[in-house]
CSV table of C-alpha atoms and ligand atoms in Angstrom, one decimal:
chain,number,residue,atom,x,y,z
A,30,MET,CA,-16.0,-11.1,-20.7
A,31,LYS,CA,-17.3,-14.5,-19.1
A,32,ILE,CA,-19.0,-14.3,-15.4
A,33,GLN,CA,-18.0,-17.2,-13.6
A,34,TYR,CA,-19.4,-18.1,-10.8
A,35,ASN,CA,-18.3,-19.2,-6.9
A,36,ILE,CA,-15.0,-18.6,-7.1
A,37,SER,CA,-12.1,-19.2,-4.4
A,38,LEU,CA,-10.0,-15.4,-4.2
A,39,LYS,CA,-7.5,-16.9,-2.5
A,40,GLN,CA,-5.1,-16.4,-4.9
A,41,TYR,CA,-6.6,-12.9,-5.3
A,42,ASN,CA,-5.5,-11.5,-2.1
A,43,THR,CA,-2.1,-11.7,-0.9
A,44,PHE,CA,-3.4,-12.5,2.7
A,45,GLY,CA,-4.4,-15.8,1.2
A,46,ILE,CA,-7.7,-15.5,2.6
A,47,ASP,CA,-10.0,-18.6,1.1
A,48,VAL,CA,-13.5,-16.6,0.9
A,49,ASN,CA,-15.6,-17.2,-2.7
A,50,ALA,CA,-16.7,-14.5,-5.5
A,51,GLU,CA,-20.0,-16.0,-5.7
A,52,ARG,CA,-19.4,-14.3,-8.8
A,53,PHE,CA,-16.1,-13.2,-11.0
A,54,VAL,CA,-15.4,-11.3,-13.9
A,55,GLU,CA,-11.8,-11.0,-15.0
A,56,ILE,CA,-12.0,-7.2,-16.9
A,57,THR,CA,-9.2,-7.1,-19.1
A,58,SER,CA,-9.4,-3.1,-20.8
A,59,VAL,CA,-11.7,-0.2,-20.4
A,60,LEU,CA,-14.1,-0.7,-22.9
A,61,ALA,CA,-14.9,-4.1,-21.1
A,62,LEU,CA,-15.3,-2.3,-18.5
A,63,LYS,CA,-17.4,0.7,-19.6
A,64,THR,CA,-19.6,-2.3,-21.5
A,65,LEU,CA,-20.2,-4.1,-17.7
A,66,LEU,CA,-21.0,-0.5,-15.8
A,67,LYS,CA,-23.8,-0.4,-18.6
A,68,THR,CA,-25.5,-3.9,-17.0
A,69,GLU,CA,-24.0,-3.8,-13.5
A,70,LYS,CA,-23.3,-1.2,-10.7
A,71,ASP,CA,-22.8,-3.4,-6.9
A,72,LEU,CA,-19.5,-4.5,-8.2
A,73,PHE,CA,-16.4,-5.6,-6.1
A,74,ILE,CA,-13.0,-4.4,-7.3
A,75,ILE,CA,-9.5,-6.1,-6.6
A,76,SER,CA,-6.2,-6.2,-8.7
A,77,GLY,CA,-3.2,-6.7,-7.0
A,78,GLY,CA,-5.7,-7.1,-3.3
A,79,SER,CA,-2.4,-6.0,-2.1
A,80,ASN,CA,-4.5,-3.9,0.7
A,81,MET,CA,-7.5,-5.8,2.0
A,82,LEU,CA,-8.9,-8.2,4.5
A,83,LEU,CA,-11.3,-10.3,3.2
A,84,LEU,CA,-14.1,-11.4,6.4
A,85,SER,CA,-16.7,-13.6,3.8
A,86,ASP,CA,-17.7,-14.6,0.7
A,87,ILE,CA,-18.7,-11.5,-1.8
A,88,LYS,CA,-22.1,-11.3,-2.3
A,89,LYS,CA,-20.8,-7.7,-5.4
A,90,LEU,CA,-19.9,-9.1,-8.5
A,91,VAL,CA,-16.3,-9.2,-8.0
A,92,VAL,CA,-14.1,-7.7,-10.6
A,93,PHE,CA,-10.2,-8.8,-11.6
A,94,LEU,CA,-9.3,-5.5,-12.5
A,95,ASN,CA,-6.3,-7.0,-15.1
A,96,ILE,CA,-5.9,-3.5,-17.6
A,97,GLU,CA,-2.3,-4.2,-18.4
A,98,GLY,CA,0.0,-1.2,-20.7
A,99,ILE,CA,2.6,1.5,-19.8
A,100,ILE,CA,2.8,4.0,-22.5
A,101,ILE,CA,5.9,6.6,-22.6
A,102,GLN,CA,3.5,10.0,-23.4
A,103,GLU,CA,5.7,12.9,-23.3
A,104,THR,CA,9.4,13.4,-23.2
A,105,GLN,CA,11.2,17.0,-22.1
A,106,GLU,CA,13.9,17.8,-20.9
A,107,ASN,CA,14.5,16.6,-17.8
A,108,ASP,CA,11.1,15.4,-17.4
A,109,VAL,CA,9.2,12.0,-18.7
A,110,PHE,CA,5.2,11.1,-18.6
A,111,VAL,CA,4.2,7.9,-17.9
A,112,THR,CA,1.0,6.2,-18.0
A,113,ALA,CA,0.7,3.0,-16.4
A,114,ASN,CA,-3.0,0.5,-17.0
A,115,ALA,CA,-4.6,-0.2,-13.4
A,116,GLY,CA,-3.6,-3.9,-13.5
A,117,GLU,CA,0.2,-3.7,-14.4
A,118,ASN,CA,2.4,-4.8,-11.1
A,119,TRP,CA,3.2,-2.0,-8.9
A,120,HIS,CA,6.6,-3.5,-8.8
A,121,ASP,CA,7.5,-5.2,-12.3
A,122,PHE,CA,6.4,-1.3,-13.5
A,123,VAL,CA,8.9,0.5,-10.7
A,124,GLN,CA,12.0,-1.9,-12.2
A,125,TRP,CA,10.6,-0.9,-15.9
A,126,CYS,CA,11.2,2.6,-15.5
A,127,ILE,CA,14.5,2.1,-13.1
A,128,THR,CA,16.3,0.1,-16.3
A,129,GLN,CA,14.7,3.4,-18.6
A,130,ASN,CA,16.5,5.1,-16.3
A,131,TYR,CA,13.3,6.6,-15.1
A,132,GLY,CA,13.5,8.2,-11.7
A,133,GLY,CA,11.2,8.9,-8.8
A,134,LEU,CA,9.7,5.6,-7.9
A,135,GLU,CA,13.3,3.7,-6.7
A,136,ASN,CA,12.2,4.2,-3.1
A,137,LEU,CA,8.9,2.4,-4.0
A,138,SER,CA,10.0,-0.8,-4.9
A,139,LEU,CA,9.4,-4.3,-4.3
A,140,ILE,CA,5.5,-3.1,-2.7
A,141,PRO,CA,3.8,-5.5,-3.3
A,142,GLY,CA,0.1,-4.9,-5.3
A,143,ASN,CA,-0.5,-3.1,-8.7
A,144,VAL,CA,-0.3,0.4,-10.6
A,145,GLY,CA,-4.1,1.0,-9.9
A,146,SER,CA,-4.6,0.6,-6.0
A,147,CYS,CA,-1.0,3.0,-5.7
A,148,PRO,CA,-3.1,6.5,-5.4
A,149,ILE,CA,-5.7,5.2,-3.0
A,150,GLN,CA,-3.7,4.7,0.2
A,151,ASN,CA,-0.8,6.9,-1.2
A,152,ILE,CA,2.2,4.7,-0.8
A,153,GLY,CA,5.1,5.2,0.1
A,154,ALA,CA,8.3,3.8,2.0
A,155,TYR,CA,11.5,5.4,3.0
A,156,GLY,CA,11.0,9.1,2.8
A,157,VAL,CA,9.2,9.2,-0.4
A,158,GLU,CA,5.1,8.8,-0.9
A,159,VAL,CA,3.3,7.9,-4.7
A,160,LYS,CA,2.2,11.3,-4.5
A,161,ASP,CA,5.5,12.8,-5.5
A,162,THR,CA,5.5,11.3,-9.0
A,163,ILE,CA,1.7,11.3,-9.9
A,164,HIS,CA,1.0,13.9,-12.5
A,165,GLN,CA,-2.6,12.4,-12.5
A,166,VAL,CA,-5.5,9.4,-12.4
A,167,THR,CA,-7.6,8.7,-14.3
A,168,ALA,CA,-10.9,7.1,-13.2
A,169,ILE,CA,-14.7,5.9,-14.5
A,170,GLU,CA,-17.8,6.3,-12.7
A,171,VAL,CA,-19.5,3.4,-11.7
A,172,ALA,CA,-23.0,5.4,-11.4
A,173,THR,CA,-22.9,6.8,-15.2
A,174,GLY,CA,-19.8,4.7,-16.6
A,175,LYS,CA,-17.7,8.6,-17.3
A,176,THR,CA,-14.1,8.9,-17.6
A,177,ARG,CA,-12.6,12.0,-15.0
A,178,ILE,CA,-9.1,13.1,-15.1
A,179,PHE,CA,-8.1,13.7,-11.7
A,180,THR,CA,-5.0,16.2,-11.0
A,181,ASN,CA,-2.6,15.1,-8.6
A,182,GLN,CA,-4.3,18.3,-6.4
A,183,GLU,CA,-7.6,16.9,-6.5
A,184,CYS,CA,-6.6,13.2,-5.3
A,185,ASN,CA,-6.6,14.5,-1.9
A,186,PHE,CA,-3.6,12.8,-1.0
A,187,GLY,CA,-2.3,11.9,2.7
A,188,TYR,CA,-0.3,9.8,4.6
A,189,ARG,CA,-1.6,6.1,3.3
A,190,ASN,CA,-4.5,8.1,2.2
A,191,SER,CA,-6.2,10.0,-0.5
A,192,ILE,CA,-10.1,10.8,-1.7
A,193,PHE,CA,-10.6,7.6,-3.0
A,194,LYS,CA,-10.4,6.0,0.5
A,195,ASN,CA,-13.5,8.7,1.6
A,196,GLU,CA,-15.6,10.7,0.2
A,197,LEU,CA,-15.2,9.0,-3.5
A,198,LYS,CA,-14.9,5.2,-2.0
A,199,ASP,CA,-16.6,2.8,-4.2
A,200,ALA,CA,-17.4,5.5,-6.8
A,201,TYR,CA,-14.7,5.5,-9.5
A,202,ILE,CA,-12.5,2.9,-10.7
A,203,ILE,CA,-9.0,3.5,-11.4
A,204,THR,CA,-7.7,3.5,-14.9
A,205,THR,CA,-4.4,4.3,-15.7
A,206,VAL,CA,-2.3,6.4,-13.6
A,207,ALA,CA,0.4,9.3,-14.7
A,208,PHE,CA,3.5,9.8,-13.3
A,209,LYS,CA,5.8,12.6,-14.1
A,210,LEU,CA,9.2,11.0,-13.9
A,211,THR,CA,13.1,12.5,-13.9
A,212,LYS,CA,15.1,11.8,-16.7
A,213,THR,CA,18.1,13.2,-16.0
A,214,ASN,CA,19.0,15.3,-12.2
A,215,HIS,CA,17.2,13.0,-11.1
A,216,VAL,CA,16.8,13.2,-6.6
A,217,ILE,CA,18.0,10.7,-5.0
A,218,HIS,CA,16.1,9.9,-1.3
A,219,ASP,CA,18.8,8.0,0.9
A,220,GLY,CA,18.3,9.8,4.3
A,221,TYR,CA,16.8,6.6,5.7
A,222,GLY,CA,19.5,5.4,7.9
A,223,ALA,CA,18.7,1.7,6.7
A,224,ILE,CA,19.7,3.2,3.3
A,225,GLN,CA,23.2,4.7,4.2
A,226,HIS,CA,23.4,1.0,5.9
A,227,ALA,CA,23.2,-1.5,2.2
A,228,LEU,CA,24.5,1.7,0.5
A,229,LYS,CA,28.4,1.4,2.8
A,230,GLU,CA,28.6,-2.0,2.7
A,231,ASN,CA,28.9,-2.3,-0.8
A,232,ASN,CA,31.0,0.8,-1.4
A,233,ILE,CA,28.0,3.1,-2.5
A,234,PHE,CA,28.9,6.9,-2.2
A,235,SER,CA,27.6,8.5,-5.0
A,236,PRO,CA,24.0,6.4,-5.9
A,237,SER,CA,22.2,5.9,-8.9
A,238,ILE,CA,18.5,5.5,-9.2
A,239,ALA,CA,19.0,1.5,-9.3
A,240,ASP,CA,21.4,1.4,-6.2
A,241,VAL,CA,18.5,2.6,-4.4
A,242,SER,CA,16.6,0.5,-5.6
A,243,LYS,CA,19.0,-2.1,-4.9
A,244,ALA,CA,19.3,-1.4,-1.7
A,245,ILE,CA,15.3,-1.1,-0.6
A,246,ILE,CA,14.6,-4.6,-2.4
A,247,ALA,CA,17.3,-5.8,0.0
A,248,ILE,CA,15.3,-4.2,4.1
A,249,ARG,CA,12.7,-5.3,2.6
A,250,SER,CA,13.5,-8.6,1.9
A,251,SER,CA,15.5,-8.6,4.7
A,252,LYS,CA,12.3,-7.3,7.0
A,253,LEU,CA,9.2,-7.9,5.3
A,254,PRO,CA,7.4,-11.4,4.9
A,255,ASP,CA,7.0,-12.5,0.9
A,256,PRO,CA,2.6,-12.2,0.3
A,257,LYS,CA,3.7,-15.1,-2.4
A,258,GLU,CA,5.4,-17.5,0.9
A,259,ILE,CA,4.1,-15.9,3.8
A,260,GLY,CA,-0.2,-14.7,3.5
A,261,ASN,CA,0.5,-10.9,4.4
A,262,SER,CA,-1.2,-7.1,3.7
A,263,GLY,CA,2.1,-5.4,4.1
A,264,SER,CA,1.8,-2.8,7.1
A,265,PHE,CA,-1.5,-3.2,8.7
A,266,PHE,CA,-2.1,-0.5,11.3
A,267,LYS,CA,-1.0,3.0,10.1
A,268,ASN,CA,2.2,4.9,12.7
A,269,PRO,CA,-0.3,7.0,14.6
A,270,VAL,CA,0.1,10.7,15.1
A,271,VAL,CA,0.2,12.2,18.1
A,272,ASN,CA,0.5,15.6,20.8
A,273,ASN,CA,3.6,16.8,22.2
A,274,ALA,CA,2.1,16.7,25.3
A,275,VAL,CA,0.9,12.7,25.2
A,276,PHE,CA,4.0,12.1,23.7
A,277,LYS,CA,6.0,13.3,26.8
A,278,LYS,CA,3.9,11.3,29.1
A,279,ILE,CA,4.8,8.2,27.3
A,280,GLN,CA,8.5,8.8,26.5
A,281,SER,CA,9.0,9.6,30.0
A,282,ASP,CA,8.5,6.2,30.8
A,283,TYR,CA,10.1,4.8,27.8
A,284,ALA,CA,12.8,6.7,26.9
A,285,ASP,CA,14.1,4.4,23.9
A,286,MET,CA,11.3,5.3,22.0
A,287,PRO,CA,11.7,5.8,18.5
A,288,PHE,CA,9.4,8.8,16.7
A,289,TYR,CA,9.2,11.2,13.7
A,290,LYS,CA,8.3,14.9,14.2
A,291,VAL,CA,5.6,15.7,12.3
A,292,ASN,CA,5.6,19.1,13.0
A,293,ASP,CA,5.4,22.0,15.5
A,294,ASN,CA,2.5,20.1,17.9
A,295,GLU,CA,2.9,16.4,16.4
A,296,ILE,CA,4.7,13.4,16.2
A,297,LYS,CA,4.2,10.7,14.8
A,298,ILE,CA,5.4,7.3,16.9
A,299,PRO,CA,6.5,3.8,14.9
A,300,ALA,CA,3.4,1.2,15.8
A,301,GLY,CA,5.6,-1.6,15.5
A,302,TRP,CA,7.6,-0.6,18.1
A,303,LEU,CA,4.1,-0.3,20.0
A,304,ILE,CA,2.9,-3.2,19.1
A,305,GLU,CA,6.4,-5.2,20.2
A,306,THR,CA,6.7,-3.3,23.2
A,307,CYS,CA,2.9,-4.8,24.4
A,308,GLY,CA,4.8,-7.9,23.4
A,309,PHE,CA,3.4,-9.6,20.1
A,310,LYS,CA,6.2,-8.8,18.2
A,311,GLY,CA,6.8,-13.0,16.4
A,312,LYS,CA,3.3,-14.4,18.6
A,313,ARG,CA,2.0,-16.9,16.2
A,314,TYR,CA,-2.4,-17.6,17.7
A,315,GLY,CA,-3.2,-20.7,15.7
A,316,ASP,CA,-2.5,-20.1,11.9
A,317,THR,CA,-2.3,-16.1,12.5
A,318,GLY,CA,0.9,-14.2,13.7
A,319,VAL,CA,2.3,-10.7,14.0
A,320,HIS,CA,5.8,-11.2,12.4
A,321,GLN,CA,8.9,-12.0,14.4
A,322,ASN,CA,11.1,-9.2,12.0
A,323,GLN,CA,8.6,-6.0,11.8
A,324,ALA,CA,5.7,-5.7,14.4
A,325,LEU,CA,3.5,-4.2,12.2
A,326,VAL,CA,3.0,-7.2,9.4
A,327,LEU,CA,0.1,-9.8,10.5
A,328,ILE,CA,0.5,-12.8,8.9
A,329,ASN,CA,-1.8,-15.3,7.7
A,330,TYR,CA,0.7,-18.6,8.4
A,331,GLY,CA,-1.6,-21.0,5.2
A,332,ASN,CA,-5.4,-21.2,6.7
A,333,ALA,CA,-5.8,-18.5,8.7
A,334,THR,CA,-9.4,-16.7,8.3
A,335,GLY,CA,-9.6,-13.1,8.2
A,336,LYS,CA,-12.2,-13.0,10.9
A,337,GLU,CA,-9.5,-14.7,12.8
A,338,ILE,CA,-6.7,-12.1,11.9
A,339,TYR,CA,-9.3,-9.5,12.8
A,340,ASP,CA,-9.6,-10.9,16.2
A,341,LEU,CA,-5.7,-10.9,16.4
A,342,ALA,CA,-6.0,-6.7,15.4
A,343,GLN,CA,-8.8,-6.0,17.7
A,344,LYS,CA,-6.9,-7.2,20.7
A,345,ILE,CA,-3.7,-5.8,19.2
A,346,GLN,CA,-5.3,-2.2,19.1
A,347,ALA,CA,-7.3,-2.8,22.9
A,348,PHE,CA,-3.3,-3.4,24.5
A,349,VAL,CA,-2.0,-0.6,22.9
A,350,LEU,CA,-4.8,1.5,23.6
A,351,LYS,CA,-4.5,0.2,27.1
A,352,THR,CA,-0.7,0.7,27.2
A,353,PHE,CA,-0.5,3.6,26.0
A,354,GLY,CA,-3.9,5.4,25.2
A,355,ILE,CA,-3.4,4.9,22.0
A,356,ARG,CA,-5.6,3.5,19.4
A,357,LEU,CA,-4.0,2.4,16.5
A,358,GLU,CA,-6.3,2.9,12.9
A,359,ILE,CA,-6.4,0.0,10.8
A,360,GLU,CA,-4.1,0.7,7.1
A,361,VAL,CA,-5.9,-2.5,5.1
A,362,ASN,CA,-9.5,-2.6,3.5
A,363,VAL,CA,-11.2,-4.3,5.4
A,364,VAL,CA,-14.3,-6.4,3.7
A,365,ASN,CA,-17.6,-7.7,5.6
B,12,LIG,N1,10.2,-0.5,15.0
B,12,LIG,C1,9.8,-1.8,15.6
B,12,LIG,N2,9.5,-2.6,15.9
B,12,LIG,C2,9.3,-3.6,14.9
B,12,LIG,C3,9.3,-2.4,13.6
B,12,LIG,C4,9.5,-1.8,13.9
B,12,LIG,O1,10.5,-1.2,16.8
B,12,LIG,O2,8.6,-4.3,15.1
B,12,LIG,C5,10.7,0.3,14.8
B,12,LIG,C6,12.3,0.5,14.2
B,12,LIG,O3,13.3,0.4,14.8
B,12,LIG,C7,12.3,1.7,13.7
B,12,LIG,C8,10.7,2.3,13.7
B,12,LIG,O4,9.9,1.4,14.9
B,12,LIG,O5,12.6,2.6,15.1
B,12,LIG,C9,10.6,2.5,12.2
B,12,LIG,O6,10.6,1.0,11.8
B,12,LIG,P1,10.6,0.9,10.0
B,12,LIG,O7,11.8,1.8,9.8
B,12,LIG,O8,10.0,-0.4,9.4
B,12,LIG,O9,9.0,1.6,9.3
B,12,LIG,P2,7.0,1.8,10.3
B,12,LIG,O10,7.6,3.0,10.5
B,12,LIG,O11,7.6,0.4,10.3
B,12,LIG,C10,6.9,2.3,7.8
B,12,LIG,C11,5.4,2.1,6.5
B,12,LIG,C12,6.2,0.6,5.8
B,12,LIG,C13,7.2,1.5,5.4
B,12,LIG,C14,7.8,1.8,5.8
B,12,LIG,C15,10.0,2.7,5.6
B,12,LIG,C16,3.4,2.4,7.4
B,12,LIG,C17,2.5,2.4,8.6
B,12,LIG,N3,4.6,2.3,7.7
B,12,LIG,O12,6.4,1.7,9.2
B,12,LIG,O13,5.1,0.8,4.4
B,12,LIG,O14,7.8,0.5,3.9
B,12,LIG,O15,8.2,3.0,6.8
B,12,LIG,O16,9.5,3.6,4.8
B,12,LIG,O17,3.6,3.2,8.4
B,12,LIG,C18,3.5,-0.3,4.0
B,12,LIG,O18,2.8,0.5,4.5
B,12,LIG,O19,2.4,-1.6,3.7
B,12,LIG,C19,4.6,-0.4,4.4
B,12,LIG,C20,5.4,-1.8,4.2
């Protein structure tokens, strides 16, 4: 365990923001993490770095959490319990599951980041959220160094939300996630129009989990920028949920607005549509911009600072608020 000084974090965050860590340490085992916690408490954890916007140099000790390993814990007739350590690359893990014919995560193919952060924001795409397959989460308490196991229920999962983003923010470090996946009788989630379209194009009418994964990889690659090529953090904002009255008022002016019914009183409106309607889609401002194929994604063309991206986000929020009366909530973790 070697502490390094003044390390650039550019390659450790998918936005590619070039700020420095005053002190930096790579951790590759739970034992090393527990040892570190005996003397260091003021930590900033970075793993896949896929859901953060760094505004300035980090004064805390930056811990690059790189604990790897996948274990098949137990198999039952229809299900299998698999645990993956926090530092496993998310997409590689999903592909490994598909190779084993373990179902449940295929709709979450190609999401950037590592396994350890998937419960924090309850990653989701194409009709599936990771909470649907998480059995339990193992984490180390920063204050005591003690291990705690959170059941799925204890994680308080919500839309892009969990206890790890709220009451327990920064209090625990997730080391392992246990998933309950299917071995047979997979539940295929191909209800999204885009998935059906991609499958039909390839004449697939009874898709396997591998077919669904391939379709999703094709859809995501066509719409979302690859962070290895262009800095971004996926959806920058959450899709706002409004009440019926607000929805009806906007719909009377914009009959073509897409929407999803959440329940009898609430409607979810795609933030990408709101941002596009405000004219931001594909716009570039210096080295920051709004992606040309998906307005929900803010991008770093190369040398943008976190502050410049944050300024653009605030400009978008103000415009959407003025135009629609809706305040967009930022989904990524903005780190000061
Ligand atoms: N839309 C526009 N303009 C845009 C983008 C979208 O009009 O620039 C419209 C689309 O036409 C469509 C609707 O908005 O009618 C929804 O678009 P899309 O299917 O692309 O999904 P999204 O709501 O923008 C969410 C997630 C994504 C996830 C997709 C697919 C959030 C914040 N984002 O995006 O997740 O991949 O659904 O399920 O919920 C992420 O969280 O980083 C992420 C990429």
